[in-house]
């Protein structure tokens, strides 16, 4: 069993946050049920924009946390190198 480094976990978290944010922005851009009712066009793609915005905010927080993990991993590696030298 391989243990993932903190740096790699942070990078993976940033990628997941980016993907989540991209998906949330796509959902926000889709027409709501009210917009579809007004236009008279029915589509199964109507979304709850509030939920999509909440998902975008959650992805933002995930990205911030992942950036913090990368920063801390960088500091830890720097400290280890300073101790070893």
PDB file of C-alpha atoms in Angstrom:
ATOM      1  CA  UNK A   1       0.000   0.000   0.000  1.00  0.00           C
ATOM      2  CA  UNK A   2       1.458   3.304  -1.103  1.00  0.00           C
ATOM      3  CA  UNK A   3       0.994   6.377   1.080  1.00  0.00           C
ATOM      4  CA  UNK A   4       0.309   9.574  -0.833  1.00  0.00           C
ATOM      5  CA  UNK A   5       2.512  12.588  -0.084  1.00  0.00           C
ATOM      6  CA  UNK A   6       0.913  15.733   1.293  1.00  0.00           C
ATOM      7  CA  UNK A   7       2.021  17.697  -1.757  1.00  0.00           C
ATOM      8  CA  UNK A   8       0.362  15.228  -4.139  1.00  0.00           C
ATOM      9  CA  UNK A   9      -2.795  15.230  -2.025  1.00  0.00           C
ATOM     10  CA  UNK A  10      -2.888  19.024  -2.206  1.00  0.00           C
ATOM     11  CA  UNK A  11      -2.472  19.031  -5.973  1.00  0.00           C
ATOM     12  CA  UNK A  12      -5.174  16.393  -6.353  1.00  0.00           C
ATOM     13  CA  UNK A  13      -7.454  18.477  -4.112  1.00  0.00           C
ATOM     14  CA  UNK A  14      -6.849  21.550  -6.286  1.00  0.00           C
ATOM     15  CA  UNK A  15      -7.715  19.564  -9.405  1.00  0.00           C
ATOM     16  CA  UNK A  16     -10.909  18.257  -7.787  1.00  0.00           C
ATOM     17  CA  UNK A  17     -11.834  21.782  -6.705  1.00  0.00           C
ATOM     18  CA  UNK A  18     -11.280  23.083 -10.231  1.00  0.00           C
ATOM     19  CA  UNK A  19     -13.440  20.316 -11.700  1.00  0.00           C
ATOM     20  CA  UNK A  20     -16.170  20.950  -9.127  1.00  0.00           C
ATOM     21  CA  UNK A  21     -16.122  24.671  -9.795  1.00  0.00           C
ATOM     22  CA  UNK A  22     -16.309  24.120 -13.529  1.00  0.00           C
ATOM     23  CA  UNK A  23     -19.295  21.783 -13.129  1.00  0.00           C
ATOM     24  CA  UNK A  24     -21.029  24.238 -10.782  1.00  0.00           C
ATOM     25  CA  UNK A  25     -20.593  27.132 -13.220  1.00  0.00           C
ATOM     26  CA  UNK A  26     -22.054  25.004 -16.011  1.00  0.00           C
ATOM     27  CA  UNK A  27     -25.056  24.254 -13.779  1.00  0.00           C
ATOM     28  CA  UNK A  28     -25.516  27.944 -12.926  1.00  0.00           C
ATOM     29  CA  UNK A  29     -25.527  28.830 -16.621  1.00  0.00           C
ATOM     30  CA  UNK A  30     -28.373  26.405 -17.390  1.00  0.00           C
ATOM     31  CA  UNK A  31     -31.903  27.820 -17.472  1.00  0.00           C
ATOM     32  CA  UNK A  32     -34.014  27.558 -14.329  1.00  0.00           C
ATOM     33  CA  UNK A  33     -37.535  26.134 -14.240  1.00  0.00           C
ATOM     34  CA  UNK A  34     -38.971  29.684 -14.133  1.00  0.00           C
ATOM     35  CA  UNK A  35     -36.986  30.722 -17.197  1.00  0.00           C
ATOM     36  CA  UNK A  36     -38.170  27.635 -19.045  1.00  0.00           C
ATOM     37  CA  UNK A  37     -41.791  28.283 -18.079  1.00  0.00           C
ATOM     38  CA  UNK A  38     -41.553  31.866 -19.352  1.00  0.00           C
ATOM     39  CA  UNK A  39     -39.981  30.824 -22.637  1.00  0.00           C
ATOM     40  CA  UNK A  40     -42.447  27.978 -23.164  1.00  0.00           C
ATOM     41  CA  UNK A  41     -39.634  25.559 -23.953  1.00  0.00           C
ATOM     42  CA  UNK A  42     -39.478  22.479 -21.773  1.00  0.00           C
ATOM     43  CA  UNK A  43     -36.160  20.838 -21.107  1.00  0.00           C
ATOM     44  CA  UNK A  44     -35.113  18.167 -18.621  1.00  0.00           C
ATOM     45  CA  UNK A  45     -31.984  20.234 -17.916  1.00  0.00           C
ATOM     46  CA  UNK A  46     -33.608  22.772 -15.572  1.00  0.00           C
ATOM     47  CA  UNK A  47     -31.498  23.132 -12.444  1.00  0.00           C
ATOM     48  CA  UNK A  48     -31.641  24.579  -8.990  1.00  0.00           C
ATOM     49  CA  UNK A  49     -29.205  27.482  -9.248  1.00  0.00           C
ATOM     50  CA  UNK A  50     -28.997  27.855  -5.475  1.00  0.00           C
ATOM     51  CA  UNK A  51     -27.604  24.343  -5.161  1.00  0.00           C
ATOM     52  CA  UNK A  52     -25.147  25.015  -7.967  1.00  0.00           C
ATOM     53  CA  UNK A  53     -23.928  28.200  -6.264  1.00  0.00           C
ATOM     54  CA  UNK A  54     -23.503  26.320  -2.986  1.00  0.00           C
ATOM     55  CA  UNK A  55     -21.464  23.696  -4.866  1.00  0.00           C
ATOM     56  CA  UNK A  56     -19.316  26.455  -6.366  1.00  0.00           C
ATOM     57  CA  UNK A  57     -18.647  27.904  -2.913  1.00  0.00           C
ATOM     58  CA  UNK A  58     -17.788  24.448  -1.560  1.00  0.00           C
ATOM     59  CA  UNK A  59     -15.339  23.946  -4.436  1.00  0.00           C
ATOM     60  CA  UNK A  60     -13.793  27.324  -3.663  1.00  0.00           C
ATOM     61  CA  UNK A  61     -13.253  26.315  -0.029  1.00  0.00           C
ATOM     62  CA  UNK A  62     -11.796  22.984  -1.138  1.00  0.00           C
ATOM     63  CA  UNK A  63      -9.347  24.834  -3.380  1.00  0.00           C
ATOM     64  CA  UNK A  64      -8.309  27.119  -0.524  1.00  0.00           C
ATOM     65  CA  UNK A  65      -7.775  24.160   1.802  1.00  0.00           C
ATOM     66  CA  UNK A  66      -5.769  22.291  -0.842  1.00  0.00           C
ATOM     67  CA  UNK A  67      -3.567  25.341  -1.456  1.00  0.00           C
ATOM     68  CA  UNK A  68      -2.966  25.481   2.295  1.00  0.00           C
ATOM     69  CA  UNK A  69      -1.960  21.787   2.289  1.00  0.00           C
ATOM     70  CA  UNK A  70       0.535  22.442  -0.522  1.00  0.00           C
ATOM     71  CA  UNK A  71       1.957  25.439   1.343  1.00  0.00           C
ATOM     72  CA  UNK A  72       2.353  23.453   4.571  1.00  0.00           C
ATOM     73  CA  UNK A  73       3.956  20.534   2.726  1.00  0.00           C
ATOM     74  CA  UNK A  74       6.397  22.938   1.095  1.00  0.00           C
ATOM     75  CA  UNK A  75       7.273  24.425   4.498  1.00  0.00           C
ATOM     76  CA  UNK A  76       7.761  20.962   5.996  1.00  0.00           C
ATOM     77  CA  UNK A  77      10.041  19.866   3.168  1.00  0.00           C
ATOM     78  CA  UNK A  78      12.008  23.103   3.519  1.00  0.00           C
ATOM     79  CA  UNK A  79      12.414  22.475   7.250  1.00  0.00           C
ATOM     80  CA  UNK A  80      13.589  18.910   6.654  1.00  0.00           C
ATOM     81  CA  UNK A  81      16.143  20.077   4.094  1.00  0.00           C
ATOM     82  CA  UNK A  82      17.396  22.752   6.529  1.00  0.00           C
ATOM     83  CA  UNK A  83      17.785  20.146   9.272  1.00  0.00           C
ATOM     84  CA  UNK A  84      19.569  17.667   7.020  1.00  0.00           C
ATOM     85  CA  UNK A  85      22.086  20.201   5.634  1.00  0.00           C
TER      86      UNK A  85
END
